[in-house]
Short mmCIF file of C-alpha atoms in Angstrom, two decimals:
data_model
loop_
_atom_site.label_atom_id
_atom_site.label_comp_id
_atom_site.label_asym_id
_atom_site.label_seq_id
_atom_site.Cartn_x
_atom_site.Cartn_y
_atom_site.Cartn_z
CA UNK A 1 -14.51 6.21 -4.41
CA UNK A 2 -13.38 3.38 -2.17
CA UNK A 3 -12.48 3.47 1.52
CA UNK A 4 -11.16 0.95 4.03
CA UNK A 5 -11.65 0.80 7.79
CA UNK A 6 -9.50 -1.43 9.93
CA UNK A 7 -11.48 -1.72 13.11
CA UNK A 8 -8.60 -2.31 15.51
CA UNK A 9 -5.43 -0.26 15.57
CA UNK A 10 -3.67 -2.67 17.92
CA UNK A 11 -4.26 -6.33 18.67
CA UNK A 12 -2.21 -7.96 21.46
CA UNK A 13 -2.35 -11.76 21.67
CA UNK A 14 -0.45 -14.60 23.27
CA UNK A 15 1.52 -17.09 21.24
CA UNK A 16 -0.53 -20.02 19.88
CA UNK A 17 -3.82 -18.14 20.35
CA UNK A 18 -6.13 -17.51 17.38
CA UNK A 19 -6.40 -14.02 15.96
CA UNK A 20 -8.78 -12.07 13.74
CA UNK A 21 -7.94 -8.71 12.24
CA UNK A 22 -11.04 -6.94 11.06
CA UNK A 23 -11.45 -4.97 7.84
CA UNK A 24 -14.53 -3.30 6.37
CA UNK A 25 -14.64 -1.52 3.05
CA UNK A 26 -16.91 0.85 1.22
CA UNK A 27 -17.32 0.99 -2.54
CA UNK A 28 -19.98 1.74 -5.13
CA UNK A 29 -18.43 -0.78 -7.55
CA UNK A 30 -17.09 -4.30 -7.24
CA UNK A 31 -13.64 -4.55 -5.76
CA UNK A 32 -10.51 -6.58 -5.39
CA UNK A 33 -9.33 -7.03 -1.79
CA UNK A 34 -5.84 -7.43 -0.39
CA UNK A 35 -4.02 -7.98 2.89
CA UNK A 36 -0.40 -6.90 3.24
CA UNK A 37 2.05 -7.41 6.09
CA UNK A 38 4.96 -5.19 7.03
CA UNK A 39 7.56 -6.53 9.44
CA UNK A 40 9.65 -4.00 11.39
CA UNK A 41 11.96 -2.04 9.09
CA UNK A 42 10.90 -4.02 6.04
CA UNK A 43 8.81 -3.41 2.95
CA UNK A 44 5.25 -4.48 2.21
CA UNK A 45 4.60 -8.15 1.55
CA UNK A 46 1.40 -9.52 0.05
CA UNK A 47 -0.33 -12.00 2.38
CA UNK A 48 -3.32 -12.83 0.21
CA UNK A 49 -5.84 -11.36 -2.20
CA UNK A 50 -9.39 -11.86 -3.33
CA UNK A 51 -10.12 -11.31 -7.01
CA UNK A 52 -13.07 -13.63 -7.63
CA UNK A 53 -14.34 -17.15 -6.93
CA UNK A 54 -14.26 -18.77 -3.52
CA UNK A 55 -14.87 -16.29 -0.74
CA UNK A 56 -12.37 -18.03 1.55
CA UNK A 57 -8.87 -17.10 0.50
CA UNK A 58 -5.74 -18.78 1.83
CA UNK A 59 -2.47 -16.92 1.97
CA UNK A 60 1.08 -17.31 3.14
CA UNK A 61 2.21 -18.11 6.67
CA UNK A 62 -1.07 -19.85 7.58
CA UNK A 63 -3.28 -16.79 7.19
CA UNK A 64 -6.69 -16.81 5.56
CA UNK A 65 -9.41 -14.26 4.93
CA UNK A 66 -13.08 -14.42 4.10
CA UNK A 67 -14.81 -12.05 1.71
CA UNK A 68 -18.33 -11.20 2.85
CA UNK A 69 -20.06 -9.07 0.23
CA UNK A 70 -23.25 -8.45 2.22
CA UNK A 71 -21.28 -7.15 5.19
CA UNK A 72 -18.57 -5.55 3.02
CA UNK A 73 -15.91 -7.18 5.13
CA UNK A 74 -12.64 -8.99 4.53
CA UNK A 75 -11.42 -10.18 7.92
CA UNK A 76 -8.01 -11.83 8.29
CA UNK A 77 -7.61 -14.88 10.53
CA UNK A 78 -4.96 -17.24 11.79
CA UNK A 79 -5.79 -20.20 14.07
CA UNK A 80 -2.51 -20.12 16.00
CA UNK A 81 -0.07 -17.21 15.93
CA UNK A 82 3.68 -17.19 16.49
CA UNK A 83 5.99 -14.56 17.90
CA UNK A 84 7.25 -14.04 14.35
CA UNK A 85 3.79 -12.84 13.26
CA UNK A 86 4.36 -9.61 15.16
CA UNK A 87 4.02 -6.95 12.46
CA UNK A 88 1.73 -4.33 11.01
CA UNK A 89 -1.09 -5.56 8.77
CA UNK A 90 -2.80 -3.51 6.11
CA UNK A 91 -6.09 -4.18 4.38
CA UNK A 92 -6.48 -2.61 0.92
CA UNK A 93 -9.06 -2.38 -1.86
CA UNK A 94 -8.96 -1.56 -5.54
CA UNK A 95 -11.87 -1.00 -7.88
CA UNK A 96 -12.67 -3.74 -10.37
CA UNK A 97 -11.84 -3.16 -14.02
CA UNK A 98 -11.30 0.54 -13.84
CA UNK A 99 -8.48 2.18 -15.70
CA UNK A 100 -5.86 3.68 -13.45
CA UNK A 101 -7.32 2.05 -10.39
CA UNK A 102 -5.41 2.83 -7.23
CA UNK A 103 -4.99 0.63 -4.19
CA UNK A 104 -6.62 2.28 -1.18
CA UNK A 105 -5.30 1.26 2.25
CA UNK A 106 -6.66 1.15 5.75
CA UNK A 107 -4.67 2.72 8.56
CA UNK A 108 -3.20 -0.58 9.65
CA UNK A 109 -3.43 -2.97 12.60
CA UNK A 110 -0.42 -3.67 14.76
CA UNK A 111 -0.38 -7.31 15.83
CA UNK A 112 1.76 -7.94 18.91
CA UNK A 113 2.36 -11.57 19.83
CA UNK A 114 3.87 -12.32 23.22
CA UNK A 115 4.89 -15.52 24.98
CA UNK B 1 11.83 -11.27 -11.17
CA UNK B 2 9.76 -8.16 -11.68
CA UNK B 3 10.88 -5.02 -9.91
CA UNK B 4 9.98 -1.54 -8.85
CA UNK B 5 13.14 0.36 -8.01
CA UNK B 6 13.29 3.55 -6.00
CA UNK B 7 16.49 5.46 -6.52
CA UNK B 8 17.27 6.26 -2.89
CA UNK B 9 16.67 4.32 0.32
CA UNK B 10 17.42 7.26 2.61
CA UNK B 11 17.43 10.96 1.80
CA UNK B 12 18.04 14.05 3.93
CA UNK B 13 17.07 17.43 2.50
CA UNK B 14 16.82 20.98 3.78
CA UNK B 15 13.61 22.96 4.13
CA UNK B 16 12.81 24.79 0.91
CA UNK B 17 14.81 22.49 -1.36
CA UNK B 18 13.26 21.00 -4.48
CA UNK B 19 13.33 17.22 -4.08
CA UNK B 20 13.00 14.53 -6.74
CA UNK B 21 12.07 10.95 -5.86
CA UNK B 22 12.52 8.53 -8.74
CA UNK B 23 10.75 5.24 -9.40
CA UNK B 24 11.39 2.81 -12.23
CA UNK B 25 9.49 -0.39 -13.07
CA UNK B 26 10.50 -3.08 -15.52
CA UNK B 27 7.10 -4.77 -15.99
CA UNK B 28 5.57 -2.58 -18.72
CA UNK B 29 2.79 -1.65 -16.29
CA UNK B 30 0.39 1.09 -17.34
CA UNK B 31 -0.38 2.33 -13.84
CA UNK B 32 2.04 3.76 -11.32
CA UNK B 33 1.44 5.26 -7.89
CA UNK B 34 3.10 7.29 -5.15
CA UNK B 35 2.14 6.80 -1.52
CA UNK B 36 3.43 8.16 1.75
CA UNK B 37 3.41 6.06 4.88
CA UNK B 38 3.16 7.57 8.35
CA UNK B 39 2.63 5.79 11.69
CA UNK B 40 -1.04 5.45 12.50
CA UNK B 41 -2.13 6.78 9.11
CA UNK B 42 -1.33 3.82 6.89
CA UNK B 43 -0.43 4.43 3.27
CA UNK B 44 -2.00 7.49 1.69
CA UNK B 45 -2.15 8.02 -2.06
CA UNK B 46 -0.40 11.16 -3.29
CA UNK B 47 -0.64 10.88 -7.08
CA UNK B 48 -1.07 8.19 -9.68
CA UNK B 49 -0.59 7.86 -13.41
CA UNK B 50 -2.46 5.56 -15.77
CA UNK B 51 -0.46 6.39 -18.90
CA UNK B 52 2.53 8.38 -20.06
CA UNK B 53 2.04 12.09 -19.37
CA UNK B 54 -1.26 11.38 -17.62
CA UNK B 55 -1.68 11.99 -13.90
CA UNK B 56 -4.41 12.07 -11.32
CA UNK B 57 -4.43 13.53 -7.83
CA UNK B 58 -4.78 11.17 -4.93
CA UNK B 59 -5.91 11.96 -1.42
CA UNK B 60 -3.02 14.22 -0.37
CA UNK B 61 -1.51 15.96 -3.43
CA UNK B 62 -0.80 19.32 -1.78
CA UNK B 63 2.87 20.23 -1.92
CA UNK B 64 3.68 17.53 -4.47
CA UNK B 65 3.77 17.17 -8.22
CA UNK B 66 4.64 14.27 -10.51
CA UNK B 67 6.15 13.59 -13.89
CA UNK B 68 5.79 10.62 -16.20
CA UNK B 69 7.64 11.18 -19.47
CA UNK B 70 8.32 7.48 -20.09
CA UNK B 71 6.20 4.46 -19.26
CA UNK B 72 8.72 2.90 -16.92
CA UNK B 73 9.54 6.01 -14.86
CA UNK B 74 7.36 7.95 -12.44
CA UNK B 75 8.87 10.83 -10.49
CA UNK B 76 7.54 12.53 -7.38
CA UNK B 77 8.55 16.14 -6.91
CA UNK B 78 8.46 18.14 -3.71
CA UNK B 79 8.47 21.70 -5.01
CA UNK B 80 9.66 23.23 -1.72
CA UNK B 81 10.32 20.62 0.93
CA UNK B 82 8.88 21.19 4.38
CA UNK B 83 9.39 19.34 7.65
CA UNK B 84 5.86 17.92 7.52
CA UNK B 85 6.87 16.04 4.39
CA UNK B 86 9.30 13.94 6.40
CA UNK B 87 7.98 10.44 5.75
CA UNK B 88 8.43 7.08 4.04
CA UNK B 89 7.55 7.29 0.36
CA UNK B 90 6.51 4.18 -1.54
CA UNK B 91 6.13 3.72 -5.27
CA UNK B 92 3.98 0.98 -6.79
CA UNK B 93 2.84 -0.24 -10.18
CA UNK B 94 0.13 -2.50 -11.54
CA UNK B 95 -1.51 -3.72 -14.70
CA UNK B 96 -5.25 -4.09 -14.34
CA UNK B 97 -5.34 -3.92 -10.57
CA UNK B 98 -4.91 -7.67 -10.15
CA UNK B 99 -1.68 -7.31 -8.25
CA UNK B 100 0.57 -4.48 -7.20
CA UNK B 101 4.34 -4.41 -6.96
CA UNK B 102 5.90 -2.05 -4.44
CA UNK B 103 9.34 -0.53 -4.24
CA UNK B 104 11.42 -0.75 -1.08
CA UNK B 105 10.63 2.84 -0.14
CA UNK B 106 12.54 6.07 0.33
CA UNK B 107 12.77 7.45 3.84
CA UNK B 108 12.91 11.22 3.42
CA UNK B 109 13.92 13.49 6.27
CA UNK B 110 13.49 17.24 5.82
CA UNK B 111 15.52 19.32 8.26
#
């Protein structure tokens, strides 16, 4: 079975500062990795995903994440955040090539950007 | 544009009622899922289905059941609703696990 740990439940930052949201996962098989964002009172939106290939993945809104297999991590980064990035961010994992594979989520990180 | 549609956006039910949450996808996906989302707990998997009439328990199946009679429709059933089932319920589907499409969610309040 897979599991996901988001290491920070809340991350407060000032506008234009860099940010890193940390995610570690556990799995006995190879995985696909995802980051989702949820703005207040809205649905889930896919930020980026890692399926294979380059370990540095670029997503929407200037976010990127790096897959580190040896450390079983998939941290999300942005070099300069905006007020509009205030939202909840979820890291998720699914097992590779398994029938009926479910997406398993972390508990989320609330990013609060202030001026 | 591909879609996962949940029948109700908001729902208020009484304790003890039998509640049906419906989800329909138009992408011919094999796999469908039900999650509940609660503050501080993220999204937790209730049940999933990898084929018609097939189902598997997720992490928190107690108090819930599911039905999948047709490929495009996956129903979540609360046999006897309780106040601790007040939550946001999200349906999702996928083919192969390469990408998941989520519905807009149903916010259920049990009074």
